[in-house]
XYZ file of C-alpha atoms in Angstrom:
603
model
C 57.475 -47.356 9.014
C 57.931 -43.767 8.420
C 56.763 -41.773 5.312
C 58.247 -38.542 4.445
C 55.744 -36.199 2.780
C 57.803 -33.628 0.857
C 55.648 -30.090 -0.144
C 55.735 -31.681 -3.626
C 53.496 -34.719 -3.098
C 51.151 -32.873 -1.031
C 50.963 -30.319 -4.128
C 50.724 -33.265 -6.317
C 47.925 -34.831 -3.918
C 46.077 -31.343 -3.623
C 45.813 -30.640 -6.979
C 44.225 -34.174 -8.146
C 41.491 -33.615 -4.925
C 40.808 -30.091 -6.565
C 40.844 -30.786 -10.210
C 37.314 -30.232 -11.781
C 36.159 -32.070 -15.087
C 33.772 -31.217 -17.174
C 30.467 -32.750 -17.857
C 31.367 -35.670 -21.051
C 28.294 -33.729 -22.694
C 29.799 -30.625 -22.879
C 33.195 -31.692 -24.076
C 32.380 -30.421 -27.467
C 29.950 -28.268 -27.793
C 30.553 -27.310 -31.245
C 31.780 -29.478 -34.109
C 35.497 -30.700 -33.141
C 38.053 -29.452 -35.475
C 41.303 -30.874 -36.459
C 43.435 -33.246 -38.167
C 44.069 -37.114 -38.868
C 46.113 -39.157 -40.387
C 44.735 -42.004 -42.036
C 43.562 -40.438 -45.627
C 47.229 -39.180 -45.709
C 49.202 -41.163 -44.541
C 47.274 -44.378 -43.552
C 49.489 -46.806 -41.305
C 52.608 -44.891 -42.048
C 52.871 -42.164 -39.252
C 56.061 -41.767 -37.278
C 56.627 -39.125 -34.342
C 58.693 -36.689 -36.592
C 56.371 -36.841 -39.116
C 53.825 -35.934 -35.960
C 55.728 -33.268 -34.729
C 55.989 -31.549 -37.880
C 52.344 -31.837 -38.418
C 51.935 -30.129 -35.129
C 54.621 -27.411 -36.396
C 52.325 -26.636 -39.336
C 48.752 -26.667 -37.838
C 50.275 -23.477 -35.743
C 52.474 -22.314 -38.226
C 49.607 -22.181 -41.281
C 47.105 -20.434 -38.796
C 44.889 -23.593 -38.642
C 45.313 -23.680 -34.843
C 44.209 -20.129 -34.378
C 41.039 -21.193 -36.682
C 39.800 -23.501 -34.692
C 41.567 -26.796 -36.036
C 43.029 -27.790 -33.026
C 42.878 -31.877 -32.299
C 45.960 -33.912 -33.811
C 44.422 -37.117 -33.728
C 46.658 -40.114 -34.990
C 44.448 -42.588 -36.588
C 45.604 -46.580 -36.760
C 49.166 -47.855 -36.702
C 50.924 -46.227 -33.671
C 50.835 -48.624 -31.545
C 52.851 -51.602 -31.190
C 51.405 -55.574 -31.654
C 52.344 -56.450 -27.845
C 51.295 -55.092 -24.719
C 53.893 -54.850 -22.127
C 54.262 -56.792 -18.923
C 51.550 -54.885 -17.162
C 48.894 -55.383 -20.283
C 49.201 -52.093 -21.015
C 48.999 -50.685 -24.479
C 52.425 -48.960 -25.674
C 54.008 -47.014 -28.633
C 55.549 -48.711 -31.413
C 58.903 -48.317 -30.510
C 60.281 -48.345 -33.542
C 58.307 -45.258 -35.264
C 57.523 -43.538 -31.814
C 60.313 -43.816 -29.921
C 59.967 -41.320 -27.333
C 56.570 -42.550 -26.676
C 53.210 -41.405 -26.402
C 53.405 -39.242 -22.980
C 56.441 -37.542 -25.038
C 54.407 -36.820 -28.208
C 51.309 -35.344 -26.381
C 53.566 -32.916 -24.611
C 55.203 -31.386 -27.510
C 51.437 -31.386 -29.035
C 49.863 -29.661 -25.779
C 52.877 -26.958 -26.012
C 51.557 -25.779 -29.286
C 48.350 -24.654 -27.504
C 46.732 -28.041 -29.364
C 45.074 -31.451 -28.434
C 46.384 -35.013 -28.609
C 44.381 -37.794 -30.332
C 45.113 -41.264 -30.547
C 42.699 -44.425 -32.169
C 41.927 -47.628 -31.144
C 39.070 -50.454 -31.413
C 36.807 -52.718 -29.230
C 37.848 -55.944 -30.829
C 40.681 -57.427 -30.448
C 42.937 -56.019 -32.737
C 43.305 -52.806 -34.383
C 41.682 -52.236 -38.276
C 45.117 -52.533 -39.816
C 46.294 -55.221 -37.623
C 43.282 -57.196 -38.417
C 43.325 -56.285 -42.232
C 46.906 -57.165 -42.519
C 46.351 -60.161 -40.346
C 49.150 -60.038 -37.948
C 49.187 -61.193 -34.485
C 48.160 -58.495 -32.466
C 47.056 -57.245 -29.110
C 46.341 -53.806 -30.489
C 42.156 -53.907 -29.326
C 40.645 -53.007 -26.315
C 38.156 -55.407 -25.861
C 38.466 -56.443 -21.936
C 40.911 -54.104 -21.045
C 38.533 -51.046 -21.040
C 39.237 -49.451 -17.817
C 43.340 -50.310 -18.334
C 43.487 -48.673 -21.803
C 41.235 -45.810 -20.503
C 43.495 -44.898 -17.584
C 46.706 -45.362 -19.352
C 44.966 -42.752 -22.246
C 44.800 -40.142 -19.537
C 48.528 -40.948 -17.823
C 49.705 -39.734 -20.898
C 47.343 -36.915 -21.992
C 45.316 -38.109 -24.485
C 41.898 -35.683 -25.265
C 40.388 -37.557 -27.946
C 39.653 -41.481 -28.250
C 38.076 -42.596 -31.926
C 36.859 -46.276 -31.207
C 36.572 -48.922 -34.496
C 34.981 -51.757 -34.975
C 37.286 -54.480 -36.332
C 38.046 -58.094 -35.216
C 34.948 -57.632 -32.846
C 31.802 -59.544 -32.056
C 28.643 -57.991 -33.560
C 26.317 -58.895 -31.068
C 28.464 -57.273 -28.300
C 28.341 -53.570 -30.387
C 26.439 -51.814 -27.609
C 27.738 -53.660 -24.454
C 31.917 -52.757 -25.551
C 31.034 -49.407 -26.584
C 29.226 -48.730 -23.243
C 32.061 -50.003 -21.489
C 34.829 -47.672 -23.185
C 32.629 -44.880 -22.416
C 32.350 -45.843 -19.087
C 36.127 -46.589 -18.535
C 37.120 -43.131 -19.914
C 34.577 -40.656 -17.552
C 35.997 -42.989 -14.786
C 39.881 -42.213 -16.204
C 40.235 -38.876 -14.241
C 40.827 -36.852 -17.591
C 38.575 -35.029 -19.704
C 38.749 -37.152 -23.183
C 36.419 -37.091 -26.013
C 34.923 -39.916 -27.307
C 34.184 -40.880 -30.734
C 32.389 -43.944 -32.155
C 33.552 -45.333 -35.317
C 31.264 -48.654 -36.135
C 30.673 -46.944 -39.865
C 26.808 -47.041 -38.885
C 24.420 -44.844 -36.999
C 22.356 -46.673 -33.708
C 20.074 -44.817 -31.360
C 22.187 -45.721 -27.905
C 24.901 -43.713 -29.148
C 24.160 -40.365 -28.482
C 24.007 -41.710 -24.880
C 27.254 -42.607 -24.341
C 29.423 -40.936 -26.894
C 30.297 -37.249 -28.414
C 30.526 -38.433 -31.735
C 29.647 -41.433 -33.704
C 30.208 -42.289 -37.579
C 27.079 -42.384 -39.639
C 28.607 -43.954 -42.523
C 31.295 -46.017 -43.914
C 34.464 -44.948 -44.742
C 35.200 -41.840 -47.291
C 37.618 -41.636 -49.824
C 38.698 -40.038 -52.829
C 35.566 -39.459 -55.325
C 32.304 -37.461 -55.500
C 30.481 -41.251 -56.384
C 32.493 -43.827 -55.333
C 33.191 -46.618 -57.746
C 35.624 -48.810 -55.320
C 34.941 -50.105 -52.029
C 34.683 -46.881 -50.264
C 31.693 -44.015 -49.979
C 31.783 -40.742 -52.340
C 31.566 -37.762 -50.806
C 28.202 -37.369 -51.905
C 27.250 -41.022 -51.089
C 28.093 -39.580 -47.580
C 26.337 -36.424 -47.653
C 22.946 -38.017 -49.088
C 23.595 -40.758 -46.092
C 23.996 -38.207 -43.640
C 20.699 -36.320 -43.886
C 19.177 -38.390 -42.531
C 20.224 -38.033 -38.705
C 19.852 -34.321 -38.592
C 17.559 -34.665 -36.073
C 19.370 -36.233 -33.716
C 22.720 -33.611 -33.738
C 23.184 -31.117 -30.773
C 25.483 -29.205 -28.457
C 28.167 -32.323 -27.453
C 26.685 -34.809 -29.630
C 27.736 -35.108 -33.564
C 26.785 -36.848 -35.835
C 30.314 -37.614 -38.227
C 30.591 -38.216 -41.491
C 33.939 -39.017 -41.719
C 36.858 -36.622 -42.483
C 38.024 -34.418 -45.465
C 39.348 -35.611 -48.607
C 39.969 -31.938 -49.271
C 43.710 -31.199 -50.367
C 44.319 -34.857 -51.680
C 44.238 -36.245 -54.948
C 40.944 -37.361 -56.511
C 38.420 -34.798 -56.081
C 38.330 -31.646 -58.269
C 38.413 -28.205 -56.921
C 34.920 -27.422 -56.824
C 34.352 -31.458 -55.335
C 36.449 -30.302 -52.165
C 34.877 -26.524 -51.954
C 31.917 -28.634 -52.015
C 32.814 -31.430 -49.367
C 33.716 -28.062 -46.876
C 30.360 -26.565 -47.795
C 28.678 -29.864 -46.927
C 30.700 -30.428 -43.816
C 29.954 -26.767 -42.774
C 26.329 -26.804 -43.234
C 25.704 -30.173 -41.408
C 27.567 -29.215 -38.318
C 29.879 -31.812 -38.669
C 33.227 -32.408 -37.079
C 36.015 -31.196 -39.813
C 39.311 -33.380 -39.774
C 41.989 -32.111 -42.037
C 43.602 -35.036 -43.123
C 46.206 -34.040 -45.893
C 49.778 -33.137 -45.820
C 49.273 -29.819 -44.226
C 53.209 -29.012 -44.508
C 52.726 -28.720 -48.034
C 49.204 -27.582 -48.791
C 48.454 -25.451 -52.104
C 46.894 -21.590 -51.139
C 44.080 -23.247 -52.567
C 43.469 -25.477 -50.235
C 44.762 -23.355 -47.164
C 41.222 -20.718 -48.239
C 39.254 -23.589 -48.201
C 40.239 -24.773 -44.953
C 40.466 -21.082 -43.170
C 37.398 -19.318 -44.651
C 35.888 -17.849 -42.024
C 32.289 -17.656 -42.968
C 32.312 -21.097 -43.354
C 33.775 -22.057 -40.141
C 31.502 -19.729 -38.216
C 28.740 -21.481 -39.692
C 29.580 -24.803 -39.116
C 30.955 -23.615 -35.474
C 27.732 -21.516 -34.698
C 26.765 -22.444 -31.474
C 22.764 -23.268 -31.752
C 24.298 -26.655 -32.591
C 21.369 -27.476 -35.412
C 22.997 -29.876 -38.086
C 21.247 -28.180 -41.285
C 19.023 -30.546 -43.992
C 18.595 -31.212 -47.245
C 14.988 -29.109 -47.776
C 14.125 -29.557 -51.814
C 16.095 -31.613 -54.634
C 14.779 -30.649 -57.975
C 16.739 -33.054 -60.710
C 20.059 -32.708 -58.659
C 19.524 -29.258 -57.570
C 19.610 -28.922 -53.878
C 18.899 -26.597 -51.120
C 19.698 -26.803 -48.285
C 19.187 -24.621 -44.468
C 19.903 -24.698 -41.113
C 19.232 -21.716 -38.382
C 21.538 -19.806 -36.467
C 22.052 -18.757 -32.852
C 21.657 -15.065 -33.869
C 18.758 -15.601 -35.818
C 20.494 -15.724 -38.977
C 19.775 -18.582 -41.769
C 22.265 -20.446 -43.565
C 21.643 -21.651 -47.223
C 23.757 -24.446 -49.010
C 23.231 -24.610 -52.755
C 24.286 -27.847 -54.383
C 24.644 -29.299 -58.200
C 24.573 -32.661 -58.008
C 24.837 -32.405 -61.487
C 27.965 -33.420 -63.923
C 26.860 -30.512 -65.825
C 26.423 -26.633 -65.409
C 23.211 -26.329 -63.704
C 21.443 -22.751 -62.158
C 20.194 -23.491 -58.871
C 17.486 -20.895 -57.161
C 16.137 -20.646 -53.773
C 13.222 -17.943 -53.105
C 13.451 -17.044 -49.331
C 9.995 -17.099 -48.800
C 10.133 -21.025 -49.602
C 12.286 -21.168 -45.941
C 9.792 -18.671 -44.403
C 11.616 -15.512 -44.831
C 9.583 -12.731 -45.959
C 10.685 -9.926 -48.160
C 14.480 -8.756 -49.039
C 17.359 -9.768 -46.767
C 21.285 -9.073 -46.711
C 23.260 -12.293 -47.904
C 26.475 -12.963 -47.635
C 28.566 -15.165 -49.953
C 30.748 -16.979 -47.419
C 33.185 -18.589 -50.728
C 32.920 -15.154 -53.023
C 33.628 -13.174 -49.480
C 31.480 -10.683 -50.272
C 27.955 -9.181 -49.763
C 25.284 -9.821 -52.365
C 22.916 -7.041 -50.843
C 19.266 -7.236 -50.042
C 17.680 -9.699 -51.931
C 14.756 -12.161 -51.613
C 15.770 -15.205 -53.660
C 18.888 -15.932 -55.284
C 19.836 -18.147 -58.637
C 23.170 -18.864 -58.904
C 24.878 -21.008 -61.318
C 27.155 -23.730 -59.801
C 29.594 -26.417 -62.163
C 29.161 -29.826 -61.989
C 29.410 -31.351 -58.213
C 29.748 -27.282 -56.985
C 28.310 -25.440 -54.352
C 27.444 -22.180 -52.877
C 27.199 -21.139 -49.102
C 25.032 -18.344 -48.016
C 24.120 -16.546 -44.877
C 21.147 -14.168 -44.837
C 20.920 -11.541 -42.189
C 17.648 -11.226 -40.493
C 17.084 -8.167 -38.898
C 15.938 -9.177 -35.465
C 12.033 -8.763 -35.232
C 10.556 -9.071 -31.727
C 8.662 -11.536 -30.118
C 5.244 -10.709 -28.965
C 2.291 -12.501 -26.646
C -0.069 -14.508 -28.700
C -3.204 -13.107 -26.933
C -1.527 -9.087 -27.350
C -0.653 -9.230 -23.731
C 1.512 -11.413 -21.180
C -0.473 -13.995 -19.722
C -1.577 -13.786 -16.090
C -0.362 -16.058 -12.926
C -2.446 -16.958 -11.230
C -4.444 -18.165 -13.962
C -4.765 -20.942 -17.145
C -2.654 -21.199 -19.423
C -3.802 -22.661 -22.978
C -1.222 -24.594 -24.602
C -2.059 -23.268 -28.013
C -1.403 -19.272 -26.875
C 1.940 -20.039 -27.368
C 4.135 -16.329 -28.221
C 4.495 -15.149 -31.411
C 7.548 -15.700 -33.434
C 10.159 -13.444 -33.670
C 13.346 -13.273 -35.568
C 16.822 -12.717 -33.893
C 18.660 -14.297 -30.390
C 15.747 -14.977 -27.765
C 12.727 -14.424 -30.682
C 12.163 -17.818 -31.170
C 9.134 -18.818 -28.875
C 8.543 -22.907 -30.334
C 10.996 -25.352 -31.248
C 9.112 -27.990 -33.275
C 11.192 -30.557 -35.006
C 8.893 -32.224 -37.507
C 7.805 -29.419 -39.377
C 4.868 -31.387 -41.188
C 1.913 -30.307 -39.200
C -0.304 -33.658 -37.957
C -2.740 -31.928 -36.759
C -6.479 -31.340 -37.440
C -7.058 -27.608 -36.410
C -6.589 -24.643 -38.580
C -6.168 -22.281 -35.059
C -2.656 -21.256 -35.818
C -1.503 -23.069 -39.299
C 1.500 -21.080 -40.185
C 3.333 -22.714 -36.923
C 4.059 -26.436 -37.837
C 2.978 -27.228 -33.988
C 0.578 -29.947 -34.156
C -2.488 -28.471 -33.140
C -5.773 -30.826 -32.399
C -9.432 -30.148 -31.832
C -11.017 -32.366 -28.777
C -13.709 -31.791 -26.229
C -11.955 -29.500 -24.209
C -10.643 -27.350 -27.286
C -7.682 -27.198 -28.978
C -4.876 -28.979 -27.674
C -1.319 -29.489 -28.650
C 0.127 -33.062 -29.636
C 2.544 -35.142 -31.347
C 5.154 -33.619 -28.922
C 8.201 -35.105 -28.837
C 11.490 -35.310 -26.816
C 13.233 -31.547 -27.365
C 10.317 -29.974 -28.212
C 9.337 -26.746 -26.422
C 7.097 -23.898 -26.604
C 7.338 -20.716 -24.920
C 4.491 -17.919 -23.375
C 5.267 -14.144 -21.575
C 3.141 -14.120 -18.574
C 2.869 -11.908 -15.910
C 3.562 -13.182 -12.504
C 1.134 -11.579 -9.634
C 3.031 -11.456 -6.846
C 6.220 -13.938 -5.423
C 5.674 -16.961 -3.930
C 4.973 -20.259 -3.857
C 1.990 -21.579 -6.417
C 0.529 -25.024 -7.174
C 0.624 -26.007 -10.942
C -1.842 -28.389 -12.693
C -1.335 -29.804 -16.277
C -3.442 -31.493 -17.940
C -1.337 -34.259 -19.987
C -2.172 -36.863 -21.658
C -0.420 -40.513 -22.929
C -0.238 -43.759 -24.287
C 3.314 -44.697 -22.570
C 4.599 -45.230 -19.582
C 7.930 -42.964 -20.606
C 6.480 -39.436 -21.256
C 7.491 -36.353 -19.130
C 8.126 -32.675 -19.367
C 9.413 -30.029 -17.471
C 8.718 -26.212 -16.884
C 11.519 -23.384 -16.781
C 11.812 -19.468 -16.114
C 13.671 -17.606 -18.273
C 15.722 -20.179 -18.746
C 16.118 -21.674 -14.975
C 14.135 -24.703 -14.733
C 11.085 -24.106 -11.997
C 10.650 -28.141 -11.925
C 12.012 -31.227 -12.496
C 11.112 -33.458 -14.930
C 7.296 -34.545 -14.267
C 5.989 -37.855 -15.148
C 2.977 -38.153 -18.033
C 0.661 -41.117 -16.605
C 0.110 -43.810 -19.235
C -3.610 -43.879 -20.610
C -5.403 -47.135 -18.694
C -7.368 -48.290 -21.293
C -6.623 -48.971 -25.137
C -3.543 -49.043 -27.229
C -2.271 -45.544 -28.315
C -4.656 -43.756 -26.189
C -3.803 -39.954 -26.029
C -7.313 -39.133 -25.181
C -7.472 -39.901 -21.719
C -5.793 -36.752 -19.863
C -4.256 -36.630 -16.232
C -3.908 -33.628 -14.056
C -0.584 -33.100 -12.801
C 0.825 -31.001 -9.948
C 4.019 -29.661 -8.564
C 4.723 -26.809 -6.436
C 6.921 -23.977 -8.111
C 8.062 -20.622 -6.582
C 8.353 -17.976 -8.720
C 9.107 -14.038 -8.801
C 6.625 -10.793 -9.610
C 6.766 -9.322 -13.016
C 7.319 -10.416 -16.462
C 9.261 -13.570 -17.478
C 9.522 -16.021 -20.387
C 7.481 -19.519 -19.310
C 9.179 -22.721 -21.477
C 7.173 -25.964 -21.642
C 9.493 -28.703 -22.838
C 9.218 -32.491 -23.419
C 11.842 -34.408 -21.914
C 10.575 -38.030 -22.527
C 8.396 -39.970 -25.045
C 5.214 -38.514 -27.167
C 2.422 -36.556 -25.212
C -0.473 -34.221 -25.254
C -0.808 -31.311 -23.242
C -3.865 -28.795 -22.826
C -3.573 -26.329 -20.536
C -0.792 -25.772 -17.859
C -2.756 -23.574 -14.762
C -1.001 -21.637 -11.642
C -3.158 -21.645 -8.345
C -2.566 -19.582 -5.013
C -4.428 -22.345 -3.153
C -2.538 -25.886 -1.751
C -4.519 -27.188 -4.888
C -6.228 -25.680 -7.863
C -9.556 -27.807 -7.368
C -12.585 -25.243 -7.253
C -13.682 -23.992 -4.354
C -17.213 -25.295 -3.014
C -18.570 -21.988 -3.512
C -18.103 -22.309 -7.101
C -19.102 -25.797 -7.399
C -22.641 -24.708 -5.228
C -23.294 -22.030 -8.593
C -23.023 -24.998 -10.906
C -26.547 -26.243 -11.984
C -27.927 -29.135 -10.352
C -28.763 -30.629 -14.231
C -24.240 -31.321 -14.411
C -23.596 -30.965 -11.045
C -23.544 -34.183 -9.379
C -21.445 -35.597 -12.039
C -18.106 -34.845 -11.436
C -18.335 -32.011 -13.778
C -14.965 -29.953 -15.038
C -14.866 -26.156 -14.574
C -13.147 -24.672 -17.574
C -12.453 -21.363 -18.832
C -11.741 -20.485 -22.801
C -11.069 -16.591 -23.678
C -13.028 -14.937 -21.312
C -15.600 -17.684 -21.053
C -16.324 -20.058 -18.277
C -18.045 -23.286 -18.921
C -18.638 -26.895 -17.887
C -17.812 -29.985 -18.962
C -19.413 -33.720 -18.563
C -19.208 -36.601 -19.924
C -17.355 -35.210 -23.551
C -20.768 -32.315 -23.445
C -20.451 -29.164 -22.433
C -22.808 -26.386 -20.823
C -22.804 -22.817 -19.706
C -22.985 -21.803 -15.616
C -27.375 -21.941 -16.554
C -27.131 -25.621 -17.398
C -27.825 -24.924 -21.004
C -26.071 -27.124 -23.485
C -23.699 -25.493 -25.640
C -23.988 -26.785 -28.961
């Protein structure tokens, strides 16, 4: 049988073989911003309704502010599947379908949303008991594919009419089924609950239950401060592509007093979380418009350093709260969790800023001038959001000069902080300092004292510190760590100036004890590297480890040489002893003691 291949279908053909998608991590690598329609409108949505949502987000200027996923929440799709098993529209309030309605969305320069659940109906299906086929569970990779047929860029996934031992396992699959779907589609978790596999498989994920209408909630639903207190807690675990969500805004519906939504959008802003209009935009107050469109706030909660602030004192209900910024900047969140008038202070020095800084007052628009603590007073349930403008103060080498390669590299040397974009030099995420050495205390890094010197511990997963050396000459050089662990999951990696120089390298598990971090391993790995000046980045990629020195060698190995070895006294030499160097003095180590190159012990 003959086929005839118009030009079309070979255009069609050629441009699926050439599309490119991105990475599911770096879907959204700041907050997503948009709108929903559940607080609104709950079940009742209908396609003109949709449309004219659509008309307003461009119309009001929330598209050109960043607001730009219509997501339709629960209730658009009908009870049956068709024929096929395929999820369809509800043909009675979206006639035109769902291919239709993402195609008028995507012409107003936004993105199409729809909702649906891994059980086996649909929240409101389930709630209002009605025979349903409305949930996904075992038709994952069907639902997924038919999402992308018709354009769909953001998935929220509930938890309804499901099994709760299964949680992980359906999740996992809907994640799977949509990067397998051919389109690029965003995927949010909504089981009203934080767990730790769901950064791993999802963009999103609910850390709550649901929001509604109050500051403390009195029905069966969370306050908006109920849900900010809840929230805190998972800073940590925000980044670039991965948000923690706290639900979306009750801002511009009935319920919360002005300075309770001002409030909610300070909250949202300084957490990094997503922000989901989800009010009648086609008749919002000017009131609420400023809220929604003031610009400070967005660029805070947009600012691409990805760091979800916390919650850093709470003095009788009067909170501050921080969280850095890509340029170097800090932003401060005053609360009154108060149902009074309440004067709420933060002294800069408190968050480790020295001296006066320029603030600006993102909801008074204006510039408070340089200052180094502020005390404002706030009403009951009110806020303030600040930015102060550090001037950008240069990093510098620990030691007064870059370090040299070929050559050691103590752990503890790492740069000096600076202020501004590329002046941070550590990245320490549990700022209490666990360790037992006073050789740099104003860091946070955890520094400990052992036989060898000071070390640094207690490093964790995202962790880094950073040195300026001074590379010799290019070529290729053999690099020794000295590590040390009590898992079998610990690794780290070394990068550049920002290029990575290895992969990750594996931390071998202590052999003896339980939580052993005293008995270190030398690693190796060849790197190549380039003459002059660069920015060297130790970061932890797996589980808890110890590290104390990091050392580039010429050689195929950076054992001594037996000429070296020969100058050791006989008194430590036959043991196995270690050659080490501190400062500008060499020594040697055995058996935990250590002597200088005479063979007297060094007390």
């Amino acid at each position: 049988m003959k086929v005839a291949i118009t030009k079309a279908t070979l255009a069609a053909a050629f441009s699926l073989l050439t599309m490119s998608f991105a990475h599911p991590d770096s879907l959204v690598l700041t907050p997503p911003m948009g709108w929903n329609s559940w607080n609104v409108f709950h079940e009742n949505i209908n396609e003109n309704q949709i449309k004219e949502i659509a008309d307003a987000m461009v119309e009001s200027g929330l598209k050109d502010a960043g607001y730009v996923f219509l997501n339709l929440d629960d209730n658009w799709m009908d009870t049956k599947r068709d024929a096929q098993g395929n999820l369809q529209n509800n043909p009675k309030t979206f006639p035109s379908g769902m291919k239709a309605l993402a195609d008028y969305v995507h012409a107003k320069g936004l993105k199409f949303g729809l909702y649906g659940d891994r059980g086996k109906r649909t929240c409101h299906h389930y709630n209002s008991n009605w025979q349903s086929e409305s949930g996904s569970n075992g038709h994952e990779e069907q639902d997924a594919k038919k999402l992308a047929e018709w354009g769909v860029d953001y998935w929220k996934y509930d938890n309804c009419d499901s099994d709760p031992n299964t949680q992980e396992k359906d999740y996992t699959a809907m994640s799977k089924a949509l990067r397998n779907s051919g389109r690029d589609i965003v995927f949010s978790i909504c089981m009203w609950e934080y767990k730790e596999w769901m950064p791993k498989i999802a963009n999103l994920w609910r850390t709550t239950f649901d929001i509604g209408p109050a500051w403390i909630s009195q029905s069966w639903y969370r306050g908006v401060y109920e849900i900010i207190d809840a929230n805190n807690k998972y800073w940590q675990i925000a980044k670039p592509g991965h948000w923690n969500d706290p639900d979306m805004l009750e801002v511009g519906n009935d319920g919360l007093s002005y300075e309770e939504q001002r409030s909610q959008m300070t909250m949202w802003s300084i957490m990094a979380a997503p922000i989901m209009i989800s009010s009648d935009i086609r008749k919002m107050s000017n009131e609420t418009k400023e809220l929604y469109l003031n610009k400070d706030m967005i660029a805070i909660n947009q600012d691409s350093l990805g760091v979800q602030g916390h919650r850093i004192s709470d003095v009788d209900g009067k909170q501050v709260w921080t969280k850095p910024l890509k340029n170097g900047d800090i932003a401060v969140a005053l609360l009154n969790n108060n149902s009074s008038i309440q004067t709420v202070e933060c002294n800069f020095a408190d968050i480790g800023v020295e001296g006066e800084v320029e603030v600006r007052d993102a909801w008074k628009k204006k510039d408070l001038g340089p200052v180094s603590h502020v005390s404002i007073e706030l009403p009951a349930h009110g806020s303030a959001l600040l930015r102060l403008i550090l001037k950008p103060v240069p990093r510098a080498p620990f030691k007064g000069e870059a370090l040299a390669i070929p050559g050691k590299i103590e752990v503890e040397d790492f740069d000096v902080n600076g202020v501004g974009q590329g002046n941070t030099t550590y990245n320490e995420k549990d700022t209490e300092n666990h360790g037992d050495s006073d050789y740099r205390p104003d860091t946070g890094v955890d520094l400990y004292k052992k036989a060898t010197g000071v070390i640094v511990g207690y490093n964790q997963a995202g962790e880094w510190l950073e040195y300026t050396v001074k590379v010799a000459k290019t070529g290729t050089y053999t690099m020794n760590a000295s590590v040390a662990s009590a898992n079998n999951t610990s690794s780290f990696k070394l990068s550049m100036d920002g290029k990575d120089i290895t992969e990750e390298i594996s931390v071998p598990q202590a052999t003896t004890g339980e939580n052993n971090y005293d008995e270190y391993n030398t690693v190796e790995a060849k790197v190549n590297l380039t003459e002059g000046e660069h920015i060297l980045r130790f970061t932890v990629t797996g589980d808890w480890m110890d590290i104390d020195y990091i050392k580039f060698c010429e050689n195929e190995s950076c054992e001594e040489t037996e000429e070296i070895r020969m100058t050791i006294p006989a008194t430590v030499r036959d043991v196995s002893p270690r050659l080490l160097k501190k400062g500008n003095a060499m020594f040697i180590e055995k058996n935990g003691k250590r002597f200088d190159l005479t063979g007297h012990r060094i007390k």
